[in-house]
Amino acid sequence: MKSKVFDDLRGFLSELDRQGQLLRISEEVTAEPDIAAAANAAARLGDTAPALMFDNVAGFIKAQIAVGVHGSWRNHALALGLPMETSMRDQVAEFIRRWETFPVAPERRDDPPWAENSAEGDEIDLFSLLPLFRLNDGDGGFYLDKAPVISRDPEDPDNFGKQNVGIYRMQVKGARRLGLQPVPMHDIALQLTKAEERGEDLPIAIAVGNDPVITMMAGTPLEYDQSEYEMAGALRQSPYPISSAPLTGFDVPWGAEVVLEGVIEGRTRELEGPFGEFTGHYSGGRKMPVVRIDRVSYRTDPIFETLYLGMPWTEIDFLIGPATCVPLYQQLKAEYPEVQAVNAMYTHGLLAIISTKKRYGGFAKAVGVRAMTTPHGLGYVKMAIVVDEDIDPFNLPQVMWALSTKVNPDGDLVQLPKMSVMNLDPSAVPPGISDKLVIDATTPVAPDVRGHYGQAAHDLPETAQWVTRLNAMLADRI
Amino acid sequence: MNTDNQPCPRCPDGTATVATVSPSGNIWTVYMCRVCHFSWRSTEPKRRTESALYPEAFRLTAADMAAAPDVPAVPPLRRNP
Ligand SMILES: [Zn+2]
């Protein structure tokens, strides 16, 4: 089945509207605290939450702000062109299936709508271009937190695969000045280091307001030379449209609302933050790189797409959750075909739940430890819960059943001292270092003969047929 | 709307200058502190704009700012790139 494909934010907002998943708020609201509070509230509505579109913000002219575009399982399904009732587990399975069709070559287009308007140098005023606003009380200012940043490898600038598309938090520090947080484990930090070793600035382009798939890809841990555009093509099952940005020549999304171009100023650091992060905690008190914007291009009356994040779950968890499961699943499955599914949706995979068959006693523990040594696991997977193959790791009541009956702390806990973890983890001491824990919640198998598991109950063999039958009867009732 | 400089609610000696004003209706001003880079809109809740009400956990002292590490660290210049 060919799924629906969206080339820009406006196309996807129309689809959300058609499906009843977009709430337009045209009554006047304040930039603060209304917009962040409403977006925070939408996240508390659960798996069916709509996106919100504000078009009447006090003091602004013609401002349009979209939040919560990826903010529920319904919206996430629609972003992938799936029916909106598709379950979380099925969405992740479809994500993996499409991921395996990588790479899909992008489509170059000449006529980007963002070429309609532009400004350069001191004409640039980010405050009048975008209706910026604060999210959380302790934030140091207004942020861009959902805009893919495009950069290239200074030592290999023509390599398309090494051109990076990633989302980094950016604090607005002036009319054409931003602070940017390059997490040391991320690709842009590698590129910045190379530029700074040469005493150069690192050119970048920033795309604000996009089709829903590139934003998912920009938040996904891909390998260094894998192109996010080629992965976006795989995810949408259609070539991803890109255009050349006028100043840098970088490839940027054809459908972006706004394209900012400039440089990360080499060898400059300046106080940044704090900012309430995806960990549900603020991080700040550090000096970070600074961006100078030299050119802006934008659609007429651009829509400012951004996201609220705070105490989880919020939009960012829907945005990065499924994409975090895929590489962990693939890397584990490649070595251990017994692995059935991976749910790494908690805090970008700081906790992962893995279901697996057991080769022999002790095997599940090895799978849990291996998850910690995958590339993403090095900075995340502080806890791995390993469950039997008949437990659905996305079904948390089942996982709790496994934890409550299959775990005896005497023999089922593996604590690894002083491992690496990303430095935003608030429990780490010092930042970047933490013990890690594997919880083996599988049924012991020989030669591990602990416990009394000889008489487990299972669903009746006829149950699956009855599930289908009952669902059909329920559907016919309407 | 006030377009004069303002004391920073977050750091002890910071002075904030006007970063922008509302494009319509003289409704708000955005200030930016020249010392700690804190910015705020004049119409935000007072807990974000007034020194006396600003949350203790987010205040910055001169010592905090001096101790802030470079992230990432600036690498040494390569002699022969
Ligand atoms: Zn200040």
Coordinates of C-alpha atoms and ligand atoms in Angstrom, one line a residue:
Chain A
M1 CA 0.0 0.0 0.0
K2 CA 1.3 3.4 -1.0
S3 CA 1.1 5.7 2.1
K4 CA 0.4 9.4 2.1
V5 CA 3.4 11.6 1.7
F6 CA 3.8 15.2 2.9
D7 CA 6.3 17.6 1.4
D8 CA 5.9 20.4 3.8
L9 CA 4.5 21.4 7.2
R10 CA 1.4 23.0 5.6
G11 CA 0.5 19.8 3.8
F12 CA 0.7 17.8 7.0
L13 CA -1.2 20.4 9.0
S14 CA -4.1 20.1 6.4
E15 CA -4.0 16.3 6.9
L16 CA -4.1 16.7 10.7
D17 CA -7.1 19.1 10.2
R18 CA -9.0 16.6 8.0
Q19 CA -8.4 13.8 10.6
G20 CA -9.6 16.0 13.5
Q21 CA -6.1 16.1 14.9
L22 CA -5.5 19.9 14.7
L23 CA -7.0 22.4 17.1
R24 CA -6.9 26.0 15.9
I25 CA -6.8 28.5 18.7
S26 CA -7.9 31.9 17.3
E27 CA -8.9 33.6 20.5
E28 CA -6.1 36.0 21.6
V29 CA -3.5 34.3 23.8
T30 CA -0.3 35.6 25.5
A31 CA 3.1 34.5 24.2
E32 CA 3.8 33.5 27.8
P33 CA 2.6 31.6 29.6
D34 CA -0.3 30.6 27.4
I35 CA 1.3 28.8 24.5
A36 CA 3.7 26.7 26.5
A37 CA 1.0 25.9 29.1
A38 CA -1.4 24.9 26.3
A39 CA 1.2 22.7 24.7
N40 CA 2.0 21.2 28.1
A41 CA -1.7 20.5 28.6
A42 CA -2.1 18.8 25.2
A43 CA 0.7 16.4 26.2
R44 CA -1.4 15.5 29.3
L45 CA -4.4 14.5 27.1
G46 CA -2.6 11.3 26.2
D47 CA -2.2 9.2 23.1
T48 CA -4.9 11.0 21.1
A49 CA -3.8 14.6 21.7
P50 CA -4.2 17.0 18.7
A51 CA -1.6 19.5 17.4
L52 CA -2.3 23.1 18.3
M53 CA -2.2 26.1 16.0
F54 CA -2.2 29.6 17.4
D55 CA -2.8 32.5 15.1
N56 CA -3.7 35.4 17.4
V57 CA -0.8 36.1 19.8
A58 CA -0.9 39.4 21.7
G59 CA 1.5 41.9 20.3
F60 CA 2.4 40.0 17.1
I61 CA 1.2 40.6 13.6
K62 CA 0.1 37.5 11.6
A63 CA 2.1 35.1 13.8
Q64 CA 1.3 31.5 13.4
I65 CA 2.6 29.0 15.9
A66 CA 2.2 25.2 15.5
V67 CA 3.0 23.0 18.5
G68 CA 2.3 19.3 19.2
V69 CA 2.6 18.3 15.5
H70 CA 4.2 15.0 16.6
G71 CA 2.6 15.1 20.0
S72 CA 0.6 11.8 20.1
W73 CA 0.6 8.3 18.7
R74 CA -2.3 9.4 16.4
N75 CA -0.2 12.2 15.0
H76 CA 2.9 10.0 14.7
A77 CA 0.9 7.4 12.7
L78 CA -0.4 10.1 10.4
A79 CA 3.1 11.5 9.9
L80 CA 4.1 8.1 8.6
G81 CA 1.0 8.0 6.4
L82 CA -0.6 5.2 8.5
P83 CA -4.1 5.0 9.8
M84 CA -4.3 7.1 13.0
E85 CA -5.4 4.2 15.2
T86 CA -2.3 2.1 14.3
S87 CA -0.9 0.8 17.6
M88 CA 2.5 2.0 19.0
R89 CA 3.9 -1.4 18.6
D90 CA 2.8 -1.6 14.9
Q91 CA 4.1 1.9 14.2
V92 CA 7.6 0.8 15.5
A93 CA 7.4 -2.4 13.4
E94 CA 6.5 -0.4 10.3
F95 CA 9.3 2.1 11.1
I96 CA 11.8 -0.8 11.2
R97 CA 10.4 -2.3 8.0
R98 CA 10.8 1.0 6.1
W99 CA 14.2 1.7 7.7
E100 CA 15.5 -1.4 6.0
T101 CA 14.8 0.1 2.6
F102 CA 17.5 2.7 3.2
P103 CA 18.9 4.5 1.2
V104 CA 16.3 6.2 -1.1
A105 CA 18.0 8.9 -3.2
P106 CA 16.6 12.4 -2.6
E107 CA 14.8 14.5 -5.3
R108 CA 16.4 17.9 -6.1
R109 CA 14.0 20.7 -6.7
D110 CA 14.7 24.2 -8.0
D111 CA 11.6 26.1 -6.8
P112 CA 11.6 26.1 -3.0
P113 CA 8.8 28.2 -1.5
W114 CA 11.2 29.7 1.0
A115 CA 12.9 31.5 -1.8
E116 CA 10.0 34.0 -1.9
N117 CA 11.5 36.4 0.7
S118 CA 15.0 37.0 2.0
A119 CA 17.2 39.3 4.2
E120 CA 20.9 39.6 4.7
G121 CA 23.4 40.8 7.3
D122 CA 22.1 43.5 9.6
E123 CA 18.7 43.5 8.0
I124 CA 18.1 40.2 9.7
D125 CA 15.8 40.3 12.8
L126 CA 14.9 36.9 14.2
F127 CA 12.5 38.5 16.6
S128 CA 10.3 39.8 13.8
L129 CA 10.8 36.8 11.6
L130 CA 9.6 34.2 14.2
P131 CA 7.1 34.6 17.1
L132 CA 9.6 33.4 19.7
F133 CA 8.5 32.6 23.2
R134 CA 9.7 30.9 26.4
L135 CA 8.7 27.4 27.4
N136 CA 9.6 26.8 31.0
D137 CA 10.1 29.1 34.0
G138 CA 13.9 28.4 34.4
D139 CA 14.8 28.7 30.7
G140 CA 17.4 31.3 30.0
G141 CA 15.5 32.7 27.0
F142 CA 13.6 31.8 23.9
Y143 CA 14.7 28.7 22.0
L144 CA 14.6 27.0 18.7
D145 CA 14.2 23.3 19.7
K146 CA 12.7 21.6 16.7
A147 CA 14.7 23.0 13.8
P148 CA 17.0 20.6 11.9
V149 CA 20.6 22.0 11.6
I150 CA 22.5 21.1 8.4
S151 CA 26.3 21.1 8.4
R152 CA 29.1 19.4 6.5
D153 CA 32.4 17.7 7.3
P154 CA 35.1 20.4 6.9
E155 CA 37.6 17.7 5.8
D156 CA 35.1 16.1 3.3
P157 CA 32.7 18.9 2.3
D158 CA 31.4 17.2 -0.8
N159 CA 30.4 13.9 0.9
F160 CA 26.6 13.9 0.8
G161 CA 26.4 11.1 3.4
K162 CA 28.5 13.0 5.9
Q163 CA 26.3 16.1 5.5
N164 CA 24.6 16.1 8.9
V165 CA 21.0 16.9 9.7
G166 CA 20.4 17.1 13.4
I167 CA 18.3 18.9 16.0
Y168 CA 20.2 20.9 18.6
R169 CA 18.8 23.3 21.1
M170 CA 19.4 26.9 20.1
Q171 CA 19.0 29.9 22.4
V172 CA 18.1 33.2 20.7
K173 CA 20.7 35.7 21.9
G174 CA 20.1 38.6 19.5
A175 CA 18.6 39.7 16.3
R176 CA 21.0 37.4 14.3
R177 CA 22.8 35.5 17.1
L178 CA 22.1 32.1 18.6
G179 CA 23.7 29.9 21.2
L180 CA 23.9 26.2 20.1
Q181 CA 24.4 23.0 22.2
P182 CA 26.4 20.4 20.3
V183 CA 26.3 17.3 22.6
P184 CA 29.9 15.9 22.4
M185 CA 28.6 12.5 21.2
H186 CA 26.7 14.1 18.2
D187 CA 27.9 14.5 14.7
I188 CA 28.0 18.3 14.6
A189 CA 30.4 18.3 17.6
L190 CA 32.9 16.2 15.5
Q191 CA 32.5 18.7 12.6
L192 CA 32.9 21.7 14.8
T193 CA 36.1 20.3 16.4
K194 CA 37.6 19.8 12.9
A195 CA 36.7 23.4 11.9
E196 CA 38.1 24.8 15.2
E197 CA 41.4 22.8 14.9
R198 CA 41.8 24.6 11.6
G199 CA 40.9 28.0 13.1
E200 CA 37.8 28.2 10.9
D201 CA 34.1 28.8 11.4
L202 CA 31.6 26.0 10.7
P203 CA 29.0 27.0 8.2
I204 CA 25.5 25.8 9.0
A205 CA 21.9 26.1 7.6
I206 CA 18.8 25.8 9.9
A207 CA 15.4 24.8 8.6
V208 CA 12.5 25.9 10.7
G209 CA 9.0 24.4 10.1
N210 CA 9.1 21.2 8.1
D211 CA 7.3 18.1 6.8
P212 CA 6.9 15.6 9.6
V213 CA 9.5 13.0 8.5
I214 CA 12.7 15.0 8.3
T215 CA 12.1 16.2 11.9
M216 CA 11.9 12.5 13.0
M217 CA 15.1 11.7 11.1
A218 CA 17.0 14.7 12.5
G219 CA 16.3 13.3 16.0
T220 CA 17.5 9.8 15.1
P221 CA 20.9 8.4 15.9
L222 CA 22.2 7.4 12.4
E223 CA 25.7 6.4 11.6
Y224 CA 28.1 9.3 10.7
D225 CA 28.1 8.7 7.0
Q226 CA 24.4 7.8 6.7
S227 CA 22.3 10.6 5.1
E228 CA 19.2 11.7 7.0
Y229 CA 17.7 12.7 3.6
E230 CA 18.2 9.2 2.2
M231 CA 16.7 7.8 5.4
A232 CA 13.7 10.2 5.2
G233 CA 13.1 8.9 1.7
A234 CA 13.0 5.3 3.1
L235 CA 10.7 6.3 5.9
R236 CA 8.3 8.1 3.5
Q237 CA 8.7 5.5 0.8
S238 CA 9.3 8.3 -1.6
P239 CA 12.3 10.4 -2.6
Y240 CA 12.8 13.3 -0.1
P241 CA 12.7 16.7 -1.8
I242 CA 15.7 19.0 -1.2
S243 CA 17.0 22.3 -2.5
S244 CA 20.3 24.2 -2.3
A245 CA 20.4 26.9 0.2
P246 CA 21.6 30.2 -1.4
L247 CA 24.5 31.2 0.9
T248 CA 26.1 27.9 2.0
G249 CA 25.0 25.7 -0.9
F250 CA 24.0 23.1 1.6
D251 CA 21.1 20.8 0.9
V252 CA 18.0 21.8 2.9
P253 CA 14.4 20.6 3.0
W254 CA 12.6 22.0 -0.1
G255 CA 9.4 22.5 2.0
A256 CA 10.9 24.4 5.0
E257 CA 9.0 27.5 6.2
V258 CA 12.2 29.4 7.0
V259 CA 15.9 28.7 6.2
L260 CA 18.6 30.5 8.3
E261 CA 22.2 30.4 7.1
G262 CA 25.4 31.4 8.8
V263 CA 28.2 30.0 10.8
I264 CA 29.1 28.6 14.2
E265 CA 31.8 31.0 15.1
G266 CA 35.0 29.0 15.6
R267 CA 36.7 29.0 19.0
T268 CA 34.0 31.1 20.7
R269 CA 32.1 30.0 23.8
E270 CA 29.5 32.0 25.8
L271 CA 27.1 31.3 28.7
E272 CA 24.0 29.4 27.6
G273 CA 20.9 28.1 29.2
P274 CA 19.5 26.7 31.3
F275 CA 16.9 24.9 29.2
G276 CA 14.4 22.3 30.4
E277 CA 15.6 19.2 28.6
F278 CA 14.2 15.8 27.4
T279 CA 15.4 14.3 30.7
G280 CA 12.7 16.2 32.5
H281 CA 15.4 18.3 34.1
Y282 CA 17.1 21.6 33.2
S283 CA 20.7 21.8 32.1
G284 CA 22.7 24.9 32.0
G285 CA 25.6 26.8 33.5
R286 CA 27.9 26.0 30.6
K287 CA 29.6 28.1 28.0
M288 CA 28.6 27.0 24.5
P289 CA 29.2 27.8 20.9
V290 CA 27.6 30.8 19.2
V291 CA 25.9 31.1 15.8
R292 CA 25.9 34.2 13.6
I293 CA 23.1 34.3 11.0
D294 CA 24.1 35.9 7.7
R295 CA 21.1 35.2 5.5
V296 CA 17.5 34.3 6.0
S297 CA 15.0 33.0 3.4
Y298 CA 11.3 32.4 4.2
R299 CA 7.9 31.7 2.9
T300 CA 5.4 34.6 3.1
D301 CA 3.7 34.5 6.6
P302 CA 5.8 31.6 7.8
I303 CA 4.5 29.1 10.3
F304 CA 6.7 28.8 13.4
E305 CA 6.8 25.1 14.3
T306 CA 8.2 24.3 17.7
L307 CA 7.7 21.8 20.6
Y308 CA 7.1 22.0 24.3
L309 CA 9.2 19.7 26.5
G310 CA 9.2 19.4 30.2
M311 CA 8.3 16.6 32.6
P312 CA 7.8 13.5 30.3
W313 CA 5.8 12.4 28.4
T314 CA 5.7 15.4 26.0
E315 CA 6.0 15.8 22.2
I316 CA 9.7 15.1 22.1
D317 CA 9.2 11.5 23.4
F318 CA 6.8 10.7 20.5
L319 CA 9.2 12.3 18.2
I320 CA 12.4 10.4 19.1
G321 CA 10.9 7.3 20.8
P322 CA 10.3 5.0 17.8
A323 CA 13.5 6.1 16.0
T324 CA 15.5 5.2 19.1
C325 CA 14.2 1.6 19.1
V326 CA 15.2 0.9 15.6
P327 CA 19.1 1.0 15.6
L328 CA 19.2 -0.8 19.0
Y329 CA 16.9 -3.6 17.6
Q330 CA 18.8 -4.0 14.4
Q331 CA 22.2 -4.1 16.0
L332 CA 21.1 -6.6 18.6
K333 CA 19.2 -8.7 16.1
A334 CA 22.2 -8.8 13.7
E335 CA 24.3 -10.7 16.4
Y336 CA 21.5 -12.4 18.3
P337 CA 18.6 -13.5 16.1
E338 CA 16.8 -14.6 19.2
V339 CA 15.9 -10.9 20.0
Q340 CA 12.3 -10.2 19.2
A341 CA 11.6 -6.6 20.0
V342 CA 13.2 -3.5 21.7
N343 CA 11.3 -0.7 23.4
A344 CA 13.8 2.1 24.1
M345 CA 11.3 4.9 24.3
Y346 CA 12.1 6.1 27.8
T347 CA 14.3 9.2 27.9
H348 CA 15.8 8.5 24.5
G349 CA 16.8 5.0 25.6
L350 CA 18.2 5.6 29.0
L351 CA 16.0 2.6 29.8
A352 CA 15.4 -0.1 27.3
I353 CA 13.2 -3.2 27.4
I354 CA 14.3 -6.1 25.3
S355 CA 12.4 -9.3 24.6
T356 CA 14.4 -12.3 23.6
K357 CA 14.4 -16.1 23.3
K358 CA 17.1 -17.8 25.4
R359 CA 19.9 -19.8 23.9
Y360 CA 21.0 -21.1 27.3
G361 CA 21.2 -20.0 30.9
G362 CA 22.8 -16.5 31.2
F363 CA 22.0 -15.5 27.6
A364 CA 19.5 -12.8 28.5
K365 CA 22.1 -11.0 30.6
A366 CA 24.5 -11.0 27.7
V367 CA 21.9 -9.5 25.5
G368 CA 21.3 -6.8 28.1
V369 CA 25.0 -6.0 28.4
R370 CA 25.4 -5.9 24.6
A371 CA 22.7 -3.3 24.4
M372 CA 24.9 -1.1 26.5
T373 CA 27.9 -1.4 24.1
T374 CA 26.0 -0.5 20.9
P375 CA 26.9 3.0 19.6
H376 CA 23.7 4.5 21.0
G377 CA 23.9 2.4 24.2
L378 CA 27.3 3.9 25.1
G379 CA 25.6 7.2 25.9
Y380 CA 22.2 5.8 26.9
V381 CA 20.9 2.3 28.1
K382 CA 21.7 2.9 31.7
M383 CA 19.1 0.2 32.5
A384 CA 18.2 -2.8 30.4
I385 CA 15.2 -4.9 31.3
V386 CA 15.3 -8.3 29.5
V387 CA 12.1 -10.2 29.2
D388 CA 10.9 -13.5 27.6
E389 CA 10.0 -13.8 23.9
D390 CA 6.3 -14.0 24.7
I391 CA 6.3 -10.6 26.5
D392 CA 5.5 -7.5 24.4
P393 CA 8.1 -4.9 25.6
F394 CA 5.6 -2.2 24.6
N395 CA 3.0 -3.6 26.9
L396 CA 4.1 -2.2 30.2
P397 CA 1.6 -4.3 32.4
Q398 CA 3.1 -7.4 30.8
V399 CA 6.6 -6.1 31.6
M400 CA 5.6 -5.4 35.2
W401 CA 4.3 -9.0 35.4
A402 CA 7.7 -10.3 34.2
L403 CA 9.5 -8.0 36.7
S404 CA 7.3 -9.1 39.6
T405 CA 7.4 -12.9 39.0
K406 CA 10.6 -13.6 37.1
V407 CA 13.1 -11.5 39.0
N408 CA 15.0 -12.7 42.1
P409 CA 17.6 -10.0 42.9
D410 CA 19.8 -12.9 43.9
G411 CA 21.1 -13.7 40.5
D412 CA 19.1 -11.5 38.2
L413 CA 20.8 -8.1 38.6
V414 CA 24.1 -7.3 36.9
Q415 CA 25.5 -3.9 38.0
L416 CA 28.4 -2.6 35.9
P417 CA 30.4 0.1 37.6
K418 CA 31.3 3.6 36.2
M419 CA 30.1 3.2 32.7
S420 CA 29.7 6.1 30.1
V421 CA 26.4 7.9 29.9
M422 CA 25.4 11.2 28.2
N423 CA 26.2 14.1 30.5
L424 CA 22.6 15.4 30.6
D425 CA 21.6 12.4 32.8
P426 CA 21.0 14.1 36.2
S427 CA 21.9 10.9 38.2
A428 CA 25.4 10.7 36.7
V429 CA 28.4 11.3 39.0
P430 CA 30.5 13.0 37.6
P431 CA 28.4 14.0 34.6
G432 CA 29.1 11.4 31.9
I433 CA 29.7 8.5 34.3
S434 CA 27.2 6.1 35.9
D435 CA 26.8 2.5 37.0
K436 CA 24.6 0.5 34.7
L437 CA 22.1 -2.2 35.5
V438 CA 20.8 -5.2 33.6
I439 CA 17.6 -6.7 35.1
D440 CA 17.1 -10.3 33.8
A441 CA 13.4 -10.7 33.9
T442 CA 13.4 -13.8 31.7
T443 CA 12.5 -17.3 32.9
P444 CA 15.7 -19.1 33.8
V445 CA 16.7 -21.9 31.4
A446 CA 19.3 -24.7 31.9
P447 CA 21.9 -24.7 33.3
D448 CA 20.4 -21.8 35.3
V449 CA 17.8 -23.8 37.3
R450 CA 16.7 -21.2 39.8
G451 CA 13.0 -20.8 40.7
H452 CA 9.9 -22.9 40.1
Y453 CA 8.8 -22.1 36.6
G454 CA 7.6 -25.5 35.4
Q455 CA 3.9 -24.6 35.4
A456 CA 3.5 -21.3 33.6
A457 CA 0.1 -20.4 32.3
H458 CA -0.2 -19.3 28.7
D459 CA -3.1 -17.9 26.6
L460 CA -5.3 -20.7 25.3
P461 CA -4.4 -21.8 21.8
E462 CA -7.9 -20.7 20.6
T463 CA -7.6 -17.2 22.1
A464 CA -6.1 -15.5 19.0
Q465 CA -9.1 -16.6 16.9
W466 CA -11.4 -15.2 19.5
V467 CA -9.6 -11.9 19.6
T468 CA -10.2 -11.5 15.9
R469 CA -13.9 -12.6 16.2
L470 CA -14.6 -10.2 19.1
N471 CA -12.9 -7.3 17.3
A472 CA -15.0 -8.0 14.2
M473 CA -18.2 -8.1 16.3
L474 CA -17.3 -4.8 18.0
A475 CA -16.6 -3.2 14.6
D476 CA -19.9 -4.4 13.2
R477 CA -21.9 -2.9 16.1
I478 CA -21.5 0.7 14.9
Chain B
M1 CA 5.8 49.7 27.5
N2 CA 9.2 50.7 28.8
T3 CA 12.2 51.0 26.5
D4 CA 14.7 51.9 29.2
N5 CA 17.4 49.5 30.4
Q6 CA 16.3 47.2 33.2
P7 CA 18.0 45.3 36.0
C8 CA 18.4 41.6 35.3
P9 CA 16.2 39.4 37.5
R10 CA 18.6 36.5 37.3
C11 CA 22.1 37.8 37.9
P12 CA 23.2 40.4 40.5
D13 CA 24.9 43.1 38.4
G14 CA 23.4 42.5 35.0
T15 CA 21.8 45.3 33.0
A16 CA 19.4 44.4 30.3
T17 CA 18.9 46.3 27.1
V18 CA 15.9 46.3 24.8
A19 CA 16.1 43.4 22.3
T20 CA 12.8 44.1 20.5
V21 CA 9.4 45.6 21.0
S22 CA 6.0 44.1 20.0
P23 CA 5.3 44.7 16.4
S24 CA 1.8 45.7 17.1
G25 CA 0.1 47.7 19.9
N26 CA 3.0 48.7 22.2
I27 CA 2.1 45.6 24.2
W28 CA 5.5 44.2 25.3
T29 CA 9.3 44.7 25.3
V30 CA 11.9 41.9 25.2
Y31 CA 15.0 42.6 27.3
M32 CA 18.3 40.8 27.2
C33 CA 20.9 40.9 29.9
R34 CA 24.4 41.9 28.7
V35 CA 26.1 39.9 31.4
C36 CA 24.3 36.5 31.7
H37 CA 22.3 36.5 28.4
F38 CA 19.0 36.0 30.1
S39 CA 16.1 37.4 28.1
W40 CA 12.5 38.0 29.0
R41 CA 9.3 39.6 27.8
S42 CA 7.9 42.3 30.0
T43 CA 4.4 40.6 30.0
E44 CA 5.7 37.3 31.4
P45 CA 4.6 36.2 34.9
K46 CA 6.4 38.1 37.6
R47 CA 8.3 35.0 38.8
R48 CA 10.3 35.3 35.6
T49 CA 10.8 39.1 35.4
E50 CA 11.3 40.4 39.0
S51 CA 14.5 39.9 41.0
A52 CA 12.6 39.4 44.3
L53 CA 10.4 36.6 42.9
Y54 CA 13.0 35.0 40.6
P55 CA 13.4 31.3 41.6
E56 CA 16.4 30.6 43.8
A57 CA 17.4 27.5 41.8
F58 CA 17.9 29.5 38.6
R59 CA 19.8 32.6 40.0
L60 CA 23.3 33.1 38.8
T61 CA 26.2 34.6 40.8
A62 CA 29.4 36.0 39.4
A63 CA 31.1 32.8 40.7
D64 CA 28.6 30.5 38.9
M65 CA 29.3 32.3 35.6
A66 CA 33.1 32.3 36.1
A67 CA 33.0 28.5 36.9
A68 CA 30.9 27.6 33.8
P69 CA 32.9 25.1 31.7
D70 CA 33.3 25.3 27.9
V71 CA 31.1 22.6 26.3
P72 CA 32.6 21.3 24.1
A73 CA 36.1 22.3 25.0
V74 CA 37.9 24.4 22.4
P75 CA 40.5 22.1 20.8
P76 CA 44.1 23.1 20.2
L77 CA 44.9 24.7 16.8
R78 CA 46.4 22.3 14.4
R79 CA 49.7 23.7 13.0
N80 CA 49.6 22.1 9.6
P81 CA 46.0 21.5 8.6
Ligands
ZN1 ZN 21.7 38.7 33.9

